[in-house]
PDB file of C-alpha atoms in Angstrom:
ATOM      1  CA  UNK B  31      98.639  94.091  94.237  1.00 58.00           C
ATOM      2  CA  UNK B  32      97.488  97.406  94.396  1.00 54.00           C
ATOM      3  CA  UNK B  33      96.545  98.765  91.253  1.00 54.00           C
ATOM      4  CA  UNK B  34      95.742 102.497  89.702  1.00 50.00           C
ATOM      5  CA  UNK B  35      92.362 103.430  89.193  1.00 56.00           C
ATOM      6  CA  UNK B  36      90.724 105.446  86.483  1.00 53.00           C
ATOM      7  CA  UNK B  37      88.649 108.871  87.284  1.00 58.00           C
ATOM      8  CA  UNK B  38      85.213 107.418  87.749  1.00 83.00           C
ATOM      9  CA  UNK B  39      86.555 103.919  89.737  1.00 91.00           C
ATOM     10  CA  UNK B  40      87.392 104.154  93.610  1.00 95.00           C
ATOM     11  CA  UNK B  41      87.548 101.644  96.113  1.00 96.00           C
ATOM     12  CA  UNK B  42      85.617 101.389  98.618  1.00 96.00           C
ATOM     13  CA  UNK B  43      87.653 101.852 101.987  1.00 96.00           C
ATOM     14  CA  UNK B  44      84.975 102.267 104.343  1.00 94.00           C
ATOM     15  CA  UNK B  45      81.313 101.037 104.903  1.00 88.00           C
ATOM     16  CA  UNK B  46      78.599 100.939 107.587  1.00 83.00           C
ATOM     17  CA  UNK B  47      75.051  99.290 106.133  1.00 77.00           C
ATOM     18  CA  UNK B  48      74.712 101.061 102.868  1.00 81.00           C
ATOM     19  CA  UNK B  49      76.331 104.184 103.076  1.00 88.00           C
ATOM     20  CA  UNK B  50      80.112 104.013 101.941  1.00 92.00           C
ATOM     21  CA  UNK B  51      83.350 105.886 101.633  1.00 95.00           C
ATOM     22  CA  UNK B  52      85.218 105.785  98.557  1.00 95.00           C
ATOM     23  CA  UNK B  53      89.121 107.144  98.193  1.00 94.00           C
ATOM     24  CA  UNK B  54      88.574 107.727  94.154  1.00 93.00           C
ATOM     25  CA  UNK B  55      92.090 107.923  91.749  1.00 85.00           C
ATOM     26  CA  UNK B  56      93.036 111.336  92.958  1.00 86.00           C
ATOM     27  CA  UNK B  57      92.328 110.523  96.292  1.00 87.00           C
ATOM     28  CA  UNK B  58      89.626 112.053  96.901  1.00 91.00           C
ATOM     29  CA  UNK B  59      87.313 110.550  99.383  1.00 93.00           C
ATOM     30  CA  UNK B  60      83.179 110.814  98.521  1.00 93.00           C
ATOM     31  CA  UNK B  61      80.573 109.186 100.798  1.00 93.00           C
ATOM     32  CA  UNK B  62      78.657 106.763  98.364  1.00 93.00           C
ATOM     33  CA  UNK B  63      75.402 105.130  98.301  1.00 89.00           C
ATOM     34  CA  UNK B  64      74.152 102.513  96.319  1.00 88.00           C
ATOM     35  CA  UNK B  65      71.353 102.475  93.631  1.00 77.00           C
ATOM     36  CA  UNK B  66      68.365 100.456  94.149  1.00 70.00           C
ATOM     37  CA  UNK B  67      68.741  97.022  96.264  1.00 66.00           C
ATOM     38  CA  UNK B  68      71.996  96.333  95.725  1.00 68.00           C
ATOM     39  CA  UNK B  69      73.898  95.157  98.734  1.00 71.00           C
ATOM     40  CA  UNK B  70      76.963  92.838  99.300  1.00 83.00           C
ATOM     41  CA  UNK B  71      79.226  95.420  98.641  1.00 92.00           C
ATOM     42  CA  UNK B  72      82.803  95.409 101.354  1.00 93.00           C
ATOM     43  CA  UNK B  73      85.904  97.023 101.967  1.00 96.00           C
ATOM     44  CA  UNK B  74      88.489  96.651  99.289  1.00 97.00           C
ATOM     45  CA  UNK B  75      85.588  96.367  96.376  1.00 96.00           C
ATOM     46  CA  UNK B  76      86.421  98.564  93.161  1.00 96.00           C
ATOM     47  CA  UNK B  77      83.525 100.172  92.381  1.00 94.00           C
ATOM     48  CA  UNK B  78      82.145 102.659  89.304  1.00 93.00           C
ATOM     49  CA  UNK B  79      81.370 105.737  91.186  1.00 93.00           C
ATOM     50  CA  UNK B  80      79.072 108.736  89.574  1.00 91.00           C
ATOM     51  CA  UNK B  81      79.914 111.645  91.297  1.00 89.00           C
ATOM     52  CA  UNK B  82      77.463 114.128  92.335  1.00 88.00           C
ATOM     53  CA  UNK B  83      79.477 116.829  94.234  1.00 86.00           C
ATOM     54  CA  UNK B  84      83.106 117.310  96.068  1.00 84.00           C
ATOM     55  CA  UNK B  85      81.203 115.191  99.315  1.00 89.00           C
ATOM     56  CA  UNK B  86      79.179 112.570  97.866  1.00 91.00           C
ATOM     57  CA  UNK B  87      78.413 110.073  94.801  1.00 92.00           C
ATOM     58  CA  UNK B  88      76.910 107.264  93.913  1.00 91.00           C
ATOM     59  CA  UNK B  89      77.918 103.290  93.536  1.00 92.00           C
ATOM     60  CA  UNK B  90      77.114 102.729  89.811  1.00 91.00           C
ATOM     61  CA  UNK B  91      78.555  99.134  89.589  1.00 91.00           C
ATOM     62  CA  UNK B  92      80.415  96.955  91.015  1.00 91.00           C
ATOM     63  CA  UNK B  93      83.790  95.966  89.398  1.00 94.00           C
ATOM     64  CA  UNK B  94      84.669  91.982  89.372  1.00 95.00           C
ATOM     65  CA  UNK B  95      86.224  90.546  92.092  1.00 95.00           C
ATOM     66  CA  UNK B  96      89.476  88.683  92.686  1.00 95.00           C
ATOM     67  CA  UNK B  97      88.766  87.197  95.806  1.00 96.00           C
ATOM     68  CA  UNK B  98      86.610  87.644  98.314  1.00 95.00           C
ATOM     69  CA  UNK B  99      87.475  86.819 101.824  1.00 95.00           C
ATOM     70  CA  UNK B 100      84.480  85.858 104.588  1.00 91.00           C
ATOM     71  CA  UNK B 101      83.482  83.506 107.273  1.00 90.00           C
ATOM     72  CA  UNK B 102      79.505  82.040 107.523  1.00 87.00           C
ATOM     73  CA  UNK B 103      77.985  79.634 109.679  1.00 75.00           C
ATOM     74  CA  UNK B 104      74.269  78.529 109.588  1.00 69.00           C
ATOM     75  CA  UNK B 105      72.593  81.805 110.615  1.00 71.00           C
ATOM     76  CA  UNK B 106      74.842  84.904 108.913  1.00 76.00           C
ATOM     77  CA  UNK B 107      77.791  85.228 107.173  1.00 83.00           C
ATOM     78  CA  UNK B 108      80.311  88.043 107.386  1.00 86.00           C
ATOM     79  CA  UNK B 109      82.553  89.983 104.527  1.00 89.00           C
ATOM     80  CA  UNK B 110      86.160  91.013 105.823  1.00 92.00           C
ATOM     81  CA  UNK B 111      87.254  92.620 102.468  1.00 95.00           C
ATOM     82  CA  UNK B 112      87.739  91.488  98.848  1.00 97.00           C
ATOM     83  CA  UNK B 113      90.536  92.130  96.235  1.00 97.00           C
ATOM     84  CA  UNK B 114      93.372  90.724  99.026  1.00 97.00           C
ATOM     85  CA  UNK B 115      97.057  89.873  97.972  1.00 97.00           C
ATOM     86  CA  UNK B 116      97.592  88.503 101.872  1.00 97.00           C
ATOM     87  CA  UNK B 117      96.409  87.822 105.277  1.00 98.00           C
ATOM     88  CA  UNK B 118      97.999  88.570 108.308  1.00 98.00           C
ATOM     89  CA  UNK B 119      96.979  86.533 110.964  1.00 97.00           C
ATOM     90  CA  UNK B 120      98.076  87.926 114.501  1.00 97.00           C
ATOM     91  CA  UNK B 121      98.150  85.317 117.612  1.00 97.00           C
ATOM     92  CA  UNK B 122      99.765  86.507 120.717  1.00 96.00           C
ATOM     93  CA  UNK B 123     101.985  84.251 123.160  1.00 94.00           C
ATOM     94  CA  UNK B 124      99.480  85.186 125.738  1.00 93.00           C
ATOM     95  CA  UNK B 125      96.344  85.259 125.934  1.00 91.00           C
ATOM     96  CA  UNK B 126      96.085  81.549 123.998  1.00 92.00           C
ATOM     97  CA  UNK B 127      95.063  81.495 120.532  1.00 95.00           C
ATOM     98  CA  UNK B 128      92.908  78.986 119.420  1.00 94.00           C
ATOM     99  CA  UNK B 129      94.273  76.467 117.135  1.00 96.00           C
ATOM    100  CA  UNK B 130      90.919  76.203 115.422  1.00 96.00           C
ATOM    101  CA  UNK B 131      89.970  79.496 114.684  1.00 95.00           C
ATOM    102  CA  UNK B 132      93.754  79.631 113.104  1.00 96.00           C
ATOM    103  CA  UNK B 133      93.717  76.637 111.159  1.00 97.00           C
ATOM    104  CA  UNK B 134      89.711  78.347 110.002  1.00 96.00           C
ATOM    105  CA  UNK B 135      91.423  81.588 109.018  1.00 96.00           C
ATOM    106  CA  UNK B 136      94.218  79.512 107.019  1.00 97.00           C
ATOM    107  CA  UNK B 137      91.829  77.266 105.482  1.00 97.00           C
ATOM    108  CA  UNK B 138      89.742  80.505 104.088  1.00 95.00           C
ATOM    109  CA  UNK B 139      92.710  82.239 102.902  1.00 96.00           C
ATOM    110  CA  UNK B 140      93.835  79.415 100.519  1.00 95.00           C
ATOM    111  CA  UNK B 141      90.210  78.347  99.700  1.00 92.00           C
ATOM    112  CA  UNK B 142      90.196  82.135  98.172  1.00 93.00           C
ATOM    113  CA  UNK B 143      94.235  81.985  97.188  1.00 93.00           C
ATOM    114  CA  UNK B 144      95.000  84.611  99.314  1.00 96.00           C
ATOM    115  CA  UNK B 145      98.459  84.152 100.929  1.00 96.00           C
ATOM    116  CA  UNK B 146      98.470  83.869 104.602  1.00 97.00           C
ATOM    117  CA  UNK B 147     101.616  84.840 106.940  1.00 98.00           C
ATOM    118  CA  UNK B 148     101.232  84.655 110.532  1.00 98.00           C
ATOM    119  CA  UNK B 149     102.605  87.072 113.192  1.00 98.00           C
ATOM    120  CA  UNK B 150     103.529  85.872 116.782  1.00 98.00           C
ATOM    121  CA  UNK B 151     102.768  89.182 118.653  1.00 97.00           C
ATOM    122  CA  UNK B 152     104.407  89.497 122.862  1.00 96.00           C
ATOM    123  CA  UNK B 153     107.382  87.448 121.147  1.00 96.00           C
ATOM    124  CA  UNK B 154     108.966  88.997 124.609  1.00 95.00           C
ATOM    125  CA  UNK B 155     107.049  86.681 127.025  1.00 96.00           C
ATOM    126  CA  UNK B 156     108.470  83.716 128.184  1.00 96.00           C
ATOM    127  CA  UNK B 157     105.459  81.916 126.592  1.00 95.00           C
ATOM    128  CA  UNK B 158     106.335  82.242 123.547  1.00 96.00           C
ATOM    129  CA  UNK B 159     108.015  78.537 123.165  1.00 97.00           C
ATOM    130  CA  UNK B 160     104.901  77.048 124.168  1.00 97.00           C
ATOM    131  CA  UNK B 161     103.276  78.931 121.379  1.00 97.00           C
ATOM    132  CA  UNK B 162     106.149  78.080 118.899  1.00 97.00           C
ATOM    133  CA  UNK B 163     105.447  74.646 119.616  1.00 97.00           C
ATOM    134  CA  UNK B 164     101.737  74.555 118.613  1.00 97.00           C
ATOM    135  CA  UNK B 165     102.938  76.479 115.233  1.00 97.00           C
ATOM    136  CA  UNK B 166     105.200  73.740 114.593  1.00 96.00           C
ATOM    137  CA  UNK B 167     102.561  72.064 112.217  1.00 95.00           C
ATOM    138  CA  UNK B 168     101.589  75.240 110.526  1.00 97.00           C
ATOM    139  CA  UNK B 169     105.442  76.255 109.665  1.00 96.00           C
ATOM    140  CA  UNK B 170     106.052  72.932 107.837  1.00 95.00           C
ATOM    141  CA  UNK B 171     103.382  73.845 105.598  1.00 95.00           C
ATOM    142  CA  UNK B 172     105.766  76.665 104.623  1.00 96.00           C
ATOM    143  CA  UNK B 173     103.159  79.327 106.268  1.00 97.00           C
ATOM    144  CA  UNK B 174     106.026  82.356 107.225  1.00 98.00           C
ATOM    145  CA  UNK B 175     105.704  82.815 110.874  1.00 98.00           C
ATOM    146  CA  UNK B 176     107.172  86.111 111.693  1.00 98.00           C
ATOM    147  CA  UNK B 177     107.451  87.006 115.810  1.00 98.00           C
ATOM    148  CA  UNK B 178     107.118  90.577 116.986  1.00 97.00           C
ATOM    149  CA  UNK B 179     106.549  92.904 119.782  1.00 97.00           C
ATOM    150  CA  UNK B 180     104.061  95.222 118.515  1.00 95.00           C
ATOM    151  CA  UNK B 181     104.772  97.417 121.759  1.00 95.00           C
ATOM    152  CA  UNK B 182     108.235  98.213 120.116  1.00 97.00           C
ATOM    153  CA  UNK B 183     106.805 100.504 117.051  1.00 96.00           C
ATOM    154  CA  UNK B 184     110.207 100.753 115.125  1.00 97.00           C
ATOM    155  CA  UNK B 185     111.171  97.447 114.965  1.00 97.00           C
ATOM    156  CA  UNK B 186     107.449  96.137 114.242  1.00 97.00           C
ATOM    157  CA  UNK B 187     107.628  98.969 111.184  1.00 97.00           C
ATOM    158  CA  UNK B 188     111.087  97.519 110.226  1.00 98.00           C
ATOM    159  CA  UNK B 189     109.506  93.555 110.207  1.00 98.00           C
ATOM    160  CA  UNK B 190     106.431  94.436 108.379  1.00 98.00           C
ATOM    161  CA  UNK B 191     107.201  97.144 105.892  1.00 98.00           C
ATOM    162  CA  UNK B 192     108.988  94.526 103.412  1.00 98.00           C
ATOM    163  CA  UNK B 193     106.011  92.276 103.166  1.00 98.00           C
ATOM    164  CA  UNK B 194     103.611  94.992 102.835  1.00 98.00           C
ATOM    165  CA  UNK B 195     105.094  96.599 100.524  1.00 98.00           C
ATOM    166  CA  UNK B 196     102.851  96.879  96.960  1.00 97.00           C
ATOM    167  CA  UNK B 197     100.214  94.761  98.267  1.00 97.00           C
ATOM    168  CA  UNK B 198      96.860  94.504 100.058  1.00 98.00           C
ATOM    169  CA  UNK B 199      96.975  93.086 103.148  1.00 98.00           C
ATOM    170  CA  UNK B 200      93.913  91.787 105.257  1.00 97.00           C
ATOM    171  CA  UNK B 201      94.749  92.151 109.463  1.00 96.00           C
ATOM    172  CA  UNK B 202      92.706  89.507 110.867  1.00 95.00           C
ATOM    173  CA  UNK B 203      92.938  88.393 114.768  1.00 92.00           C
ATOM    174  CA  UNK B 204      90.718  86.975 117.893  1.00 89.00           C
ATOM    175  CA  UNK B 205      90.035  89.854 120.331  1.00 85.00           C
ATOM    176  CA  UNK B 206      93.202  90.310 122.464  1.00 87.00           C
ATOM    177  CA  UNK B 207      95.853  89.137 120.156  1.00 93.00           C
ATOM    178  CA  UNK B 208      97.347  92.923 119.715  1.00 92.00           C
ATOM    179  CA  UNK B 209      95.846  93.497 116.515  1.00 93.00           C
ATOM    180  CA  UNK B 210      95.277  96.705 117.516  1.00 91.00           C
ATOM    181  CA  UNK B 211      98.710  97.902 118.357  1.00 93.00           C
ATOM    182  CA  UNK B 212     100.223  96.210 114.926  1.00 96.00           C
ATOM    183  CA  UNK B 213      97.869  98.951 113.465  1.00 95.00           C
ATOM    184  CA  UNK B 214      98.898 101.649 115.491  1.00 93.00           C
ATOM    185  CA  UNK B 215     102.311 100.974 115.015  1.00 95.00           C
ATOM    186  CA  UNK B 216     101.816 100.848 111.088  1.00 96.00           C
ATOM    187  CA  UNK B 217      99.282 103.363 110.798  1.00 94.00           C
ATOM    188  CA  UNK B 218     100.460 105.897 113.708  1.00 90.00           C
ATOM    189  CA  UNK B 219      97.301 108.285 113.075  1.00 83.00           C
ATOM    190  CA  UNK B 220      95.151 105.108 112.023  1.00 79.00           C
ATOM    191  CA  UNK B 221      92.864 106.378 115.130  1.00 69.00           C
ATOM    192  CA  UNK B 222      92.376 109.888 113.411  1.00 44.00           C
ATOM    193  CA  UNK B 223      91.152 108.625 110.249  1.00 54.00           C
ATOM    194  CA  UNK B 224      88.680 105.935 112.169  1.00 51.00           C
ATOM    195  CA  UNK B 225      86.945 109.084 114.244  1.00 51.00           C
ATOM    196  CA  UNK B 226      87.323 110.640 110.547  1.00 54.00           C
ATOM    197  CA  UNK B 227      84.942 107.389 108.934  1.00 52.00           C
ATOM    198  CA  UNK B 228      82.959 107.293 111.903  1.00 54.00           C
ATOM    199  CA  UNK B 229      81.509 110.876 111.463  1.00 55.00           C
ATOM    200  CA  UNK B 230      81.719 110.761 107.528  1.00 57.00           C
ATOM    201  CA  UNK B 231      79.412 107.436 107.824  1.00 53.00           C
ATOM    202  CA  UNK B 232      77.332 109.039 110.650  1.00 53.00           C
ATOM    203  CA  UNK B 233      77.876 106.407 112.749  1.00 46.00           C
ATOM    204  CA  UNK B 234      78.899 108.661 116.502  1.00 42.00           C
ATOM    205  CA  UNK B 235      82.178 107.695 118.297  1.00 41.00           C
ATOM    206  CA  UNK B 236      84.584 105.265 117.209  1.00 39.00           C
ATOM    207  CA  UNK B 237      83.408 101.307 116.708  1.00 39.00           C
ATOM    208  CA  UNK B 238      85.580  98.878 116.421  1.00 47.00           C
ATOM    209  CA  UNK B 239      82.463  96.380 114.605  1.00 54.00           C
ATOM    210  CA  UNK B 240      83.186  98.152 111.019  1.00 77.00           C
ATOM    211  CA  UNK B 241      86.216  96.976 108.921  1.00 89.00           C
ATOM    212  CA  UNK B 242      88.511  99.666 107.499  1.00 93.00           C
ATOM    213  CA  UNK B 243      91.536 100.126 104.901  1.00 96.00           C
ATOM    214  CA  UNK B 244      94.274 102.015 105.492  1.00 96.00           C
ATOM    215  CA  UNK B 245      96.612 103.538 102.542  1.00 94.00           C
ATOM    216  CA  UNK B 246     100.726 103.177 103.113  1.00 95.00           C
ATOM    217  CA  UNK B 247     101.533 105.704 100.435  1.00 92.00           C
ATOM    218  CA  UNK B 248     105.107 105.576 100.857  1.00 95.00           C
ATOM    219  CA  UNK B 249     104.989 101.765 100.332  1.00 97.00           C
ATOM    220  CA  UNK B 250     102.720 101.509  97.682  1.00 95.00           C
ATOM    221  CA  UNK B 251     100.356  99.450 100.218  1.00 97.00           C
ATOM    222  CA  UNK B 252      97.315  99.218 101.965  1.00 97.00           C
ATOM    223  CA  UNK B 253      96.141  98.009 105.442  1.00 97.00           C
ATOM    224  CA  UNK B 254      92.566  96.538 105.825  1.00 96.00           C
ATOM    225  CA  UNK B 255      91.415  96.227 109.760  1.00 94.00           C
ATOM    226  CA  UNK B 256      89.025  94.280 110.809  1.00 90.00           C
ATOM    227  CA  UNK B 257      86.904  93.541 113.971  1.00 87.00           C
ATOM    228  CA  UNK B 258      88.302  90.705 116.213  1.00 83.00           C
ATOM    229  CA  UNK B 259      86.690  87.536 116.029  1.00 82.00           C
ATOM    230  CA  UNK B 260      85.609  84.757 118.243  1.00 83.00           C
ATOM    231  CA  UNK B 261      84.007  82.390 115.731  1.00 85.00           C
ATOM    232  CA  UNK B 262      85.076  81.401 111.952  1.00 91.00           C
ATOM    233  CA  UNK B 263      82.249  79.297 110.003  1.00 92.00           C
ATOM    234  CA  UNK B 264      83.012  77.965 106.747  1.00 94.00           C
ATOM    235  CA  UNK B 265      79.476  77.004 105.424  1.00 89.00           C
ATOM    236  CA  UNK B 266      80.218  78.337 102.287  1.00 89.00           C
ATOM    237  CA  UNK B 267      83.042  76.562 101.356  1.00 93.00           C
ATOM    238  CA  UNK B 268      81.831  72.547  98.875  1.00 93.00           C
ATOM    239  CA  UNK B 269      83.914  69.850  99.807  1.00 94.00           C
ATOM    240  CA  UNK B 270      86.656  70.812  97.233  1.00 94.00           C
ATOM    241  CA  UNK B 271      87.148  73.762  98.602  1.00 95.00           C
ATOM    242  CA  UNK B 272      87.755  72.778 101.951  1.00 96.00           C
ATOM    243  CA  UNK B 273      90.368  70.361 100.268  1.00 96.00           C
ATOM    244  CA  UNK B 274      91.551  73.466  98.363  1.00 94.00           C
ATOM    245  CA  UNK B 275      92.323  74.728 101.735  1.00 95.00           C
ATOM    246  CA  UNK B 276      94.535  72.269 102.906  1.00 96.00           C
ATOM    247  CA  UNK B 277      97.597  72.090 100.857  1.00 95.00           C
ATOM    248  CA  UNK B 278      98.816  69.154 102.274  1.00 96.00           C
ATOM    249  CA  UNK B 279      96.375  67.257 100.985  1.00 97.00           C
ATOM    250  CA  UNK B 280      97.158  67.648  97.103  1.00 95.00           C
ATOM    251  CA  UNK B 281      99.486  65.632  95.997  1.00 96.00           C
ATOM    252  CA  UNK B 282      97.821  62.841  98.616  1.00 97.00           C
ATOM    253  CA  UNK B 283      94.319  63.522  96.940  1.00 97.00           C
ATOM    254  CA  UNK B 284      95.682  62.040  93.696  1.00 96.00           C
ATOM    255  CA  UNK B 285      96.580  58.845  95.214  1.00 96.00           C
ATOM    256  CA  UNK B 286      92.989  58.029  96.160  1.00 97.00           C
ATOM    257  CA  UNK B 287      91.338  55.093  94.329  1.00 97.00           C
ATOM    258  CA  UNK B 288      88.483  56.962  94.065  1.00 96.00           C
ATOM    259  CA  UNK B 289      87.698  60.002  92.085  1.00 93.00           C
ATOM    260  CA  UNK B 290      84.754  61.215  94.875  1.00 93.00           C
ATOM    261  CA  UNK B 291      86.669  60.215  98.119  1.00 97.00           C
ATOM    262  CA  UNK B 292      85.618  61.989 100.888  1.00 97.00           C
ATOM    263  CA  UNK B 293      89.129  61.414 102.627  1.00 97.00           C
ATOM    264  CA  UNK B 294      87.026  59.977 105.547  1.00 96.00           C
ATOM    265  CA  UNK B 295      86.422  56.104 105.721  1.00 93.00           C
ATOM    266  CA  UNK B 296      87.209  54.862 101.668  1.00 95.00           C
ATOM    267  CA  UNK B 297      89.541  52.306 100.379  1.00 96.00           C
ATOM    268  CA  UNK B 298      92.714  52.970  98.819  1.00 97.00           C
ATOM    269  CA  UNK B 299      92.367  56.909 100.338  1.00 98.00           C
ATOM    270  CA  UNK B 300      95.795  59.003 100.118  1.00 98.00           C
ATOM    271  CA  UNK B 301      94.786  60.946 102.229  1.00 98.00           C
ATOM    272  CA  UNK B 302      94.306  58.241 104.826  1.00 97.00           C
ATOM    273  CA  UNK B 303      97.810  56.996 103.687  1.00 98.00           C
ATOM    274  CA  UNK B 304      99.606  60.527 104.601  1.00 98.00           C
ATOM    275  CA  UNK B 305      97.988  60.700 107.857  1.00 97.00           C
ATOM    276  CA  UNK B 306      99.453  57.562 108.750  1.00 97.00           C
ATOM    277  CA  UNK B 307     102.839  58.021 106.935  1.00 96.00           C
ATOM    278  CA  UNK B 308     102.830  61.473 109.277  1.00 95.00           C
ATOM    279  CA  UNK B 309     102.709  63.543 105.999  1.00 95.00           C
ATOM    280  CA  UNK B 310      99.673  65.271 107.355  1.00 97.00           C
ATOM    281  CA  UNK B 311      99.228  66.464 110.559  1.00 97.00           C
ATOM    282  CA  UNK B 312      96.449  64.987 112.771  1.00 97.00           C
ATOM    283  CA  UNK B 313      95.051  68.210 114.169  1.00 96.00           C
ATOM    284  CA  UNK B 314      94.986  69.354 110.488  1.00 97.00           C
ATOM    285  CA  UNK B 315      93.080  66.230 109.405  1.00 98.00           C
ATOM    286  CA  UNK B 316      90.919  66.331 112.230  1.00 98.00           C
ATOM    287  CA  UNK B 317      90.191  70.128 111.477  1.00 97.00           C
ATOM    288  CA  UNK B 318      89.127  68.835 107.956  1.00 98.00           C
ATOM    289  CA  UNK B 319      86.566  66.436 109.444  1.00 98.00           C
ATOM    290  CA  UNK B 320      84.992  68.996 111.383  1.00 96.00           C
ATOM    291  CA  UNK B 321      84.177  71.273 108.327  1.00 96.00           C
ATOM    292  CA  UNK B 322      83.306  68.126 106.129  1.00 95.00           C
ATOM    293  CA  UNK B 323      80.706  67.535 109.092  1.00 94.00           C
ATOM    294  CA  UNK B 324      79.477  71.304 109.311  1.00 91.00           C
ATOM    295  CA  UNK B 325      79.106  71.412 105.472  1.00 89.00           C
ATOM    296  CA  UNK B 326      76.942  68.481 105.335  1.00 89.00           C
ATOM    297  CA  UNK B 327      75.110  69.804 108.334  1.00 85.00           C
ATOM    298  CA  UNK B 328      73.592  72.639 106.211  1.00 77.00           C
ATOM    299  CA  UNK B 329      70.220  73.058 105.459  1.00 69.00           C
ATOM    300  CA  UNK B 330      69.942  71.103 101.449  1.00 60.00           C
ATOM    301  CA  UNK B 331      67.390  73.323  99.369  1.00 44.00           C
TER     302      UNK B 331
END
């Protein structure tokens, strides 16, 4: 939820390599750097700012986190933002969505207890029963599935405003879902202030690489874009987390005869036991194989 900050905290709202943009208490924006090596730092941190002069300050510290929200595979990992109440995951009717890369994002959000809430964007199109379909498995879980037309501004404000209201939400999508027109229809000069970043930060014209966060004054809010993705590693996550992620899998976990199942191949697994009572979902189990199988993949140091 968002909070209040005092004078010398801010939160960070934009960033590009070590150089920073921090909306302070009053709201004030400064562009920060950071003191000797540290790094890590990501849209939505709170951070103890010194500040220098009306322009500019510097990242003292770094206040703790609540969650943090990434993806990481074998080579990199990449920060969407920290300190998130909820996730909104946009899929569109058409072009198709990947049911991995969504059953990824809603593995990460839980895995950090972030609450995820799905929006069906060209809810207009005809395809939009085939995609209701393949959300069939995800709406049992009790994930809200809200359809929209982001095209129609008004009625996309009306949707949205209730469950953004006194939070921080994370906008999340694969390229071509209409991310970007849920932002311009919440955010109608959302375009200004990304020019305004981009020349803050230095960084020339407009990229759309760079994750930003977007106040909602009049509904207590804020708005966190980020770049459209086409791949969602979960390297990080141990084993427990992954089962963290799936909350289907709880009350079946403490069924298992053993304490260290693996849900994969044991005796007397519950997990094994739901999937054949249809209590979980096969996609979903399968899904938890495949990170099981990428986490054990790592490199072991």
């Amino acid at each position: 939820m968002t909070q209040p900050l005092s004078a010398d905290h801010g939160r960070i709202i934009a960033a590009f390599g070590r150089n920073y943009l921090v909306e302070l208490a009053d709201q004030q924006v400064l562009q920060c750097y950071t003191r000797g090596k540290r790094t890590g730092l990501c849209v939505g941190d709170l951070v103890k700012v010194a500040v220098q002069n009306t322009e500019q300050g510097s990242i003292e510290e770094i206040l703790p986190r609540r969650n943090l929200l990434y993806r990481s595979d074998q080579n990199r990992s990449k920060q969407f933002a920290a300190n998130i109440d909820q996730l909104f995951i946009v899929l569109a009717s058409e072009p198709s969505f990947s049911d991995d890369l969504t059953g990824r994002a809603l593995v990460a959000a839980k895995a950090a207890d972030i609450e995820p809430v799905i929006l069906l964007n060209k809810a207009d199109l005809p395809s939009v029963n085939h995609a209701r379909e393949r959300l069939l498995p995800l709406s049992a879980l009790g994930v809200p599935i809200l359809e929209l037309c982001a095209l129609e501004t008004p009625s996309t404000q009306s949707l949205l405003s209730p469950w953004l209201l006194n939070k921080t939400t994370l906008l999340l999508g694969q390229s071509g879902m209409g991310k970007s027109t849920i932002l311009n229809a919440l955010v109608p000069d959302a375009q200004a202030h990304t020019q305004e970043h981009s020349k803050a930060l230095g960084t020339g014209r407009h990229t759309t690489t760079h994750t930003r966060l977007y106040r909602l004054a009049d509904l207590n809010a804020s708005l966190i874009d980020s770049p459209g993705f086409q791949a969602f590693g979960l390297a990080h996550l141990s084993p427990a987390e992954i089962v963290h992620g799936f909350p289907e899998f709880h009350d079946a976990v403490n069924e298992c005869r053993f304490y260290n199942c693996s849900h994969r191949h044991e005796p007397g697994c519950g997990v094994r036991a739901a999937l054949d009572n249809n209590t979980i979902h096969p996609e979903r189990y399968q899904l938890y194989l495949r990170l099981l199988d990428e986490h054990e993949q790592q490199p072991q140091y």
